[in-house]
Short mmCIF file of C-alpha atoms and ligand atoms in Angstrom, two decimals:
data_model
loop_
_atom_site.label_atom_id
_atom_site.label_comp_id
_atom_site.label_asym_id
_atom_site.label_seq_id
_atom_site.Cartn_x
_atom_site.Cartn_y
_atom_site.Cartn_z
CA MET A 248 112.78 111.60 74.33
CA THR A 249 114.34 108.16 74.24
CA ALA A 250 116.38 107.33 77.29
CA GLN A 251 119.96 106.21 77.17
CA ILE A 252 120.16 102.62 78.43
CA ILE A 253 122.54 102.02 81.33
CA ASP A 254 123.95 98.60 80.41
CA GLY A 255 124.75 96.86 83.69
CA LYS A 256 125.99 93.75 81.94
CA ALA A 257 128.62 95.71 80.00
CA ILE A 258 129.69 97.80 83.01
CA ALA A 259 129.98 94.63 85.13
CA ALA A 260 132.05 92.87 82.44
CA THR A 261 134.46 95.81 82.23
CA MET A 262 134.87 95.86 86.00
CA ARG A 263 135.44 92.11 86.22
CA GLN A 264 138.25 92.34 83.64
CA THR A 265 140.20 94.57 86.04
CA PHE A 266 139.66 92.17 88.97
CA LYS A 267 141.74 89.33 87.53
CA ALA A 268 145.03 91.27 87.80
CA ARG A 269 144.24 92.18 91.43
CA VAL A 270 143.50 88.53 92.24
CA ASP A 271 146.76 87.42 90.58
CA LEU A 272 148.79 89.97 92.54
CA LEU A 273 147.19 88.81 95.79
CA ALA A 274 147.79 85.15 94.91
CA GLN A 275 151.51 85.95 94.36
CA ARG A 276 151.55 87.34 97.91
CA GLY A 277 149.92 84.20 99.28
CA GLU A 278 146.49 85.82 99.77
CA ARG A 279 144.32 84.31 97.03
CA PRO A 280 140.92 85.90 97.82
CA GLY A 281 138.53 83.32 99.23
CA LEU A 282 134.74 83.53 99.66
CA VAL A 283 132.61 81.00 101.54
CA VAL A 284 128.88 81.08 100.91
CA ILE A 285 126.56 79.38 103.41
CA LEU A 286 123.23 78.15 102.08
CA VAL A 287 120.54 76.79 104.40
CA GLY A 288 117.62 74.92 102.82
CA ALA A 289 116.78 74.25 99.19
CA ASP A 290 115.07 77.44 98.02
CA PRO A 291 115.51 77.29 94.20
CA ALA A 292 116.13 81.04 93.77
CA SER A 293 118.76 81.02 96.55
CA GLN A 294 120.46 78.03 94.94
CA VAL A 295 120.79 79.91 91.65
CA TYR A 296 122.14 83.05 93.39
CA VAL A 297 124.68 81.02 95.37
CA ARG A 298 125.85 79.09 92.31
CA ASN A 299 126.34 82.36 90.40
CA LYS A 300 128.31 83.86 93.30
CA VAL A 301 130.65 80.86 93.58
CA ASN A 302 131.13 80.62 89.79
CA GLY A 303 131.76 84.38 89.56
CA CYS A 304 134.64 83.98 92.03
CA LEU A 305 136.12 80.93 90.34
CA ALA A 306 136.01 82.62 86.91
CA ILE A 307 138.52 85.28 88.02
CA GLY A 308 140.86 82.95 89.89
CA MET A 309 139.46 83.42 93.39
CA HIS A 310 138.84 80.56 95.76
CA SER A 311 135.19 79.92 96.61
CA GLU A 312 133.09 77.22 98.14
CA LYS A 313 129.48 76.63 99.07
CA LEU A 314 128.53 75.08 102.42
CA GLU A 315 125.03 73.62 102.37
CA TYR A 316 122.82 72.77 105.34
CA PRO A 317 119.35 71.22 105.46
CA ALA A 318 116.43 73.59 106.18
CA ASP A 319 115.97 72.14 109.70
CA VAL A 320 119.59 72.59 110.81
CA ALA A 321 120.06 73.99 114.33
CA PRO A 322 121.31 77.62 114.31
CA GLN A 323 124.14 76.57 116.71
CA VAL A 324 125.62 74.38 113.95
CA VAL A 325 125.82 77.32 111.57
CA LEU A 326 127.12 79.66 114.29
CA LYS A 327 129.90 77.17 115.10
CA LYS A 328 130.89 76.99 111.42
CA ILE A 329 130.92 80.80 111.14
CA ALA A 330 133.25 80.95 114.18
CA GLU A 331 135.61 78.48 112.46
CA LEU A 332 135.56 80.48 109.22
CA ASN A 333 136.21 83.71 111.15
CA SER A 334 139.58 82.31 112.25
CA ASP A 335 140.45 80.59 108.95
CA ALA A 336 143.21 82.68 107.31
CA SER A 337 142.35 81.40 103.81
CA VAL A 338 138.81 82.83 104.02
CA HIS A 339 138.48 86.57 103.30
CA GLY A 340 134.74 86.78 102.86
CA ILE A 341 131.81 84.98 104.52
CA LEU A 342 128.27 85.30 103.21
CA VAL A 343 125.11 83.71 104.57
CA GLN A 344 122.44 83.58 101.85
CA LEU A 345 119.18 85.15 103.02
CA PRO A 346 116.40 84.45 103.76
CA LEU A 347 117.01 81.88 106.48
CA PRO A 348 114.42 79.39 107.82
CA PRO A 349 112.22 80.52 110.74
CA GLN A 350 114.28 78.90 113.55
CA PHE A 351 117.06 81.43 112.77
CA ASN A 352 117.46 84.93 114.14
CA GLU A 353 118.94 86.49 110.98
CA GLN A 354 120.52 89.40 112.82
CA GLU A 355 122.26 87.03 115.25
CA ILE A 356 123.77 85.14 112.30
CA LEU A 357 124.86 88.32 110.51
CA GLU A 358 126.46 89.70 113.70
CA ALA A 359 128.39 86.43 114.18
CA ILE A 360 130.42 87.07 111.01
CA ALA A 361 133.68 88.88 111.73
CA PRO A 362 133.14 92.50 110.51
CA GLU A 363 136.36 92.36 108.45
CA LYS A 364 134.99 89.32 106.55
CA ASP A 365 131.41 90.62 106.21
CA VAL A 366 131.49 91.11 102.42
CA ASP A 367 127.72 91.64 102.27
CA GLY A 368 128.13 94.68 104.56
CA PHE A 369 125.20 93.73 106.81
CA HIS A 370 127.02 93.60 110.19
CA ALA A 371 125.99 96.48 112.47
CA GLU A 372 129.58 97.71 112.63
CA ASN A 373 129.72 97.97 108.83
CA VAL A 374 126.28 99.57 108.61
CA GLY A 375 127.46 102.17 111.14
CA ALA A 376 130.66 102.84 109.20
CA LEU A 377 128.63 103.39 106.02
CA LEU A 378 126.34 105.86 107.79
CA GLN A 379 129.38 107.72 109.08
CA GLY A 380 130.59 108.08 105.48
CA LYS A 381 133.62 105.82 106.12
CA PRO A 382 132.43 102.50 104.69
CA ARG A 383 134.40 99.28 105.06
CA PHE A 384 132.08 97.02 103.04
CA ILE A 385 129.19 98.52 101.07
CA PRO A 386 126.16 96.23 100.54
CA CYS A 387 126.57 94.82 97.04
CA THR A 388 123.35 95.95 95.32
CA PRO A 389 123.47 99.66 96.25
CA TYR A 390 127.27 99.61 95.71
CA GLY A 391 126.57 98.32 92.19
CA VAL A 392 124.05 101.11 91.60
CA ILE A 393 126.61 103.76 92.58
CA LYS A 394 129.19 102.21 90.24
CA MET A 395 126.66 102.18 87.37
CA LEU A 396 125.87 105.86 87.95
CA GLU A 397 129.60 106.67 88.02
CA ALA A 398 130.19 104.72 84.80
CA SER A 399 127.29 106.58 83.15
CA GLY A 400 128.66 110.01 84.04
CA VAL A 401 125.81 110.90 86.41
CA ASP A 402 126.92 113.69 88.76
CA LEU A 403 125.05 113.08 92.02
CA VAL A 404 126.08 116.31 93.72
CA GLY A 405 122.99 118.39 94.41
CA MET A 406 120.64 115.95 92.68
CA ASP A 407 117.16 115.36 94.09
CA ALA A 408 117.03 111.58 94.54
CA VAL A 409 114.07 109.42 95.53
CA VAL A 410 114.66 105.87 96.77
CA ILE A 411 111.50 103.76 96.81
CA GLY A 412 111.95 101.02 99.42
CA ARG A 413 113.56 101.07 102.87
CA SER A 414 114.96 97.55 103.30
CA ASN A 415 118.25 97.00 105.13
CA ILE A 416 119.61 95.27 102.02
CA VAL A 417 118.80 97.88 99.39
CA GLY A 418 116.77 100.98 100.29
CA LYS A 419 118.51 102.18 103.48
CA PRO A 420 122.13 101.65 102.35
CA MET A 421 121.21 103.14 98.95
CA ALA A 422 119.95 106.29 100.67
CA ALA A 423 123.13 106.51 102.81
CA LEU A 424 125.37 106.19 99.73
CA LEU A 425 123.46 108.85 97.83
CA ILE A 426 123.67 111.23 100.81
CA ASN A 427 127.41 110.54 101.07
CA ALA A 428 127.71 111.34 97.34
CA GLY A 429 126.07 114.76 97.75
CA ALA A 430 122.48 114.08 96.65
CA THR A 431 119.40 115.33 98.49
CA VAL A 432 117.59 112.11 99.31
CA THR A 433 113.96 111.23 99.99
CA VAL A 434 113.13 107.66 101.01
CA CYS A 435 109.61 106.50 100.14
CA HIS A 436 108.07 103.27 101.41
CA SER A 437 104.79 101.47 101.93
CA LYS A 438 103.57 104.12 104.43
CA THR A 439 104.52 107.14 102.30
CA LYS A 440 101.72 109.59 101.54
CA ASN A 441 101.76 111.19 98.08
CA LEU A 442 104.53 109.02 96.68
CA ALA A 443 103.79 110.42 93.22
CA GLU A 444 104.58 113.97 94.39
CA HIS A 445 108.00 112.93 95.63
CA VAL A 446 108.86 110.98 92.49
CA ALA A 447 107.65 113.81 90.22
CA ARG A 448 110.43 116.15 91.40
CA ALA A 449 113.21 113.56 91.41
CA ASP A 450 116.25 113.86 89.14
CA LEU A 451 117.08 110.28 90.13
CA VAL A 452 114.65 107.49 91.02
CA VAL A 453 115.87 104.19 92.50
CA ALA A 454 113.05 101.63 92.64
CA ALA A 455 113.50 98.75 95.13
CA VAL A 456 109.91 97.77 95.86
CA GLY A 457 109.38 94.23 94.56
CA ARG A 458 106.27 95.09 92.50
CA ALA A 459 106.24 94.68 88.75
CA LYS A 460 105.88 97.94 86.75
CA PHE A 461 105.27 99.98 89.91
CA VAL A 462 106.93 103.07 88.40
CA THR A 463 105.02 104.40 85.40
CA PRO A 464 105.96 107.19 82.95
CA GLU A 465 103.36 109.70 84.25
CA MET A 466 105.19 109.65 87.61
CA LEU A 467 108.56 110.73 86.19
CA LYS A 468 110.13 114.12 85.68
CA PRO A 469 111.23 114.22 82.02
CA GLY A 470 114.94 113.42 81.76
CA ALA A 471 115.15 111.70 85.15
CA VAL A 472 117.69 108.92 85.71
CA VAL A 473 115.78 105.72 86.57
CA ILE A 474 117.46 102.77 88.30
CA ASP A 475 115.39 99.61 88.58
CA VAL A 476 116.51 97.23 91.35
CA GLY A 477 113.36 95.10 91.30
CA ILE A 478 113.29 91.49 90.15
CA ASN A 479 109.75 90.19 89.68
CA ARG A 480 108.54 87.11 87.88
CA LEU A 481 105.45 87.63 85.69
CA PRO A 482 102.79 84.90 85.31
CA ASP A 483 104.30 83.95 81.91
CA GLY A 484 107.64 83.26 83.64
CA THR A 485 109.51 86.32 82.28
CA LEU A 486 111.48 88.66 84.53
CA CYS A 487 110.27 92.21 85.05
CA GLY A 488 111.59 95.09 87.13
CA ASP A 489 109.74 97.56 89.35
CA VAL A 490 109.69 100.04 86.46
CA ASP A 491 107.53 99.89 83.35
CA PHE A 492 110.67 99.94 81.23
CA ALA A 493 109.28 100.33 77.72
CA ALA A 494 106.98 103.20 78.65
CA CYS A 495 109.38 104.96 81.04
CA ALA A 496 112.23 104.85 78.48
CA ALA A 497 110.24 107.43 76.51
CA VAL A 498 110.37 109.92 79.40
CA ALA A 499 113.58 109.18 81.32
CA GLY A 500 117.02 110.53 80.45
CA GLN A 501 118.83 107.31 81.42
CA ILE A 502 117.34 104.01 82.53
CA THR A 503 118.43 100.49 83.54
CA PRO A 504 116.76 97.41 82.00
CA VAL A 505 115.72 94.22 83.82
CA PRO A 506 117.38 91.83 83.21
CA GLY A 507 120.80 93.22 82.33
CA GLY A 508 120.79 96.24 84.65
CA VAL A 509 121.43 96.17 88.39
CA GLY A 510 121.45 92.35 88.61
CA PRO A 511 124.86 91.72 86.99
CA MET A 512 126.38 94.48 89.15
CA THR A 513 125.39 92.86 92.45
CA ILE A 514 127.63 89.80 92.13
CA THR A 515 130.38 91.96 90.63
CA MET A 516 130.42 94.08 93.78
CA LEU A 517 130.52 90.94 95.94
CA LEU A 518 133.70 89.98 94.09
CA ALA A 519 135.00 93.54 94.59
CA ASN A 520 134.31 93.39 98.34
CA THR A 521 136.05 90.03 98.72
CA ILE A 522 139.10 91.26 96.78
CA GLU A 523 139.12 94.42 98.94
CA ALA A 524 139.05 92.25 102.09
CA ALA A 525 142.08 90.28 100.87
CA GLU A 526 143.90 93.48 99.84
CA ARG A 527 143.35 94.92 103.31
CA LYS A 528 144.72 91.76 104.90
CA ALA A 529 147.74 91.88 102.57
CA GLY A 530 148.36 95.55 103.46
CA LEU A 531 147.62 96.71 99.91
CA ARG A 532 144.96 99.25 100.92
P1 NAD B 9 111.77 94.29 100.63
O1 NAD B 9 110.52 93.53 100.41
O2 NAD B 9 112.61 94.01 101.82
O3 NAD B 9 111.45 95.84 100.63
C1 NAD B 9 110.52 96.41 99.74
C2 NAD B 9 110.30 97.84 100.13
O4 NAD B 9 109.32 98.38 99.27
C3 NAD B 9 109.82 98.03 101.56
O5 NAD B 9 110.68 98.92 102.23
C4 NAD B 9 108.42 98.61 101.42
O6 NAD B 9 108.17 99.63 102.39
C5 NAD B 9 108.45 99.20 100.02
N1 NAD B 9 107.11 99.16 99.44
C6 NAD B 9 106.28 98.10 99.32
N2 NAD B 9 105.10 98.48 98.76
C7 NAD B 9 105.21 99.81 98.53
C8 NAD B 9 104.33 100.78 97.99
N3 NAD B 9 103.12 100.46 97.57
N4 NAD B 9 104.78 102.06 97.89
C9 NAD B 9 106.02 102.39 98.30
N5 NAD B 9 106.88 101.51 98.82
C10 NAD B 9 106.48 100.25 98.94
O7 NAD B 9 112.61 94.09 99.28
P2 NAD B 9 114.17 94.32 98.95
O8 NAD B 9 114.98 93.20 99.49
O9 NAD B 9 114.57 95.71 99.27
O10 NAD B 9 114.12 94.14 97.37
C11 NAD B 9 113.35 94.99 96.56
C12 NAD B 9 113.33 94.45 95.15
O11 NAD B 9 114.66 94.41 94.66
C13 NAD B 9 112.82 93.02 95.01
O12 NAD B 9 112.16 92.89 93.77
C14 NAD B 9 114.08 92.18 95.02
O13 NAD B 9 113.92 90.96 94.33
C15 NAD B 9 115.00 93.09 94.27
N6 NAD B 9 116.43 92.90 94.55
C16 NAD B 9 117.25 92.86 93.49
C17 NAD B 9 118.60 92.72 93.68
C18 NAD B 9 119.49 92.72 92.48
O14 NAD B 9 120.59 92.23 92.55
N7 NAD B 9 119.04 93.26 91.36
C19 NAD B 9 119.13 92.60 94.96
C20 NAD B 9 118.26 92.67 96.05
C21 NAD B 9 116.90 92.83 95.83
#
């Protein structure tokens, strides 16, 4: 069997085309969607992510700006800025790029963002809403995975799904979304016994581990849908997912590549969340 490739780049491009009209309609009503991204420190990977987020907004006519602070900034300075942005009517989304330097309590920063502007969906109120099956903002990476599955015609109802990874950013919200969509979900993590047994009976595997080629073809049920969230850099500098793509493509039914899979969807869903925030404010949803 040769798996069908789920092309995240193409799905993301199609989605972004529909966003422009929504942004234009909002702008006509005086609510041009605006996203502010806060970056603390000079981590090169974070700088690339933030630049891509800001440019993604600008490309579809949204307003976006980056606020940069040195790595040794006092948390109070950032908290004060978040409070200002919370009451700034031109700002619909606020995002603090993680990770933050050690003097920060990340949860305190995330909880300081007004829940209705929390476009990353990490505020406790938004996490709770997601678990209740009434999400306000869905964390961008798992939201992107759900949209990719939808676009690929995968019917999640009754599927046996295994999520590998239990982070607050990917694994846990991914599991909640799959449960909400009707799948039977197992979450595996670093303490899981017999991970291979769980994966072997999965119709859908979502890998969010952070280890190159962690998922191998012998682990998969033939025909399984395989979603690779991982981004790992190999010693030769190339990017590699958590799935051994070339080998697993011979066993899986559908599979996402890295790069060009989940990655392009993540920023797309950030744009979607910011547009949704502005539409809510404008009374359009
Ligand atoms: P994390 O480090 O917070 O979590 C990793 C998870 O993997 C943990 O829950 C841990 O229990 C589990 N794990 C580790 N070793 C394991 C093992 N041997 N067996 C089973 N489980 C194990 O990472 P994260 O933030 O969830 O990100 C995971 C991966 O996804 C990383 O490679 C990250 O770069 C990538 N990522 C990609 C995107 C994207 O847009 N494509 C977004 C976020 C994260």
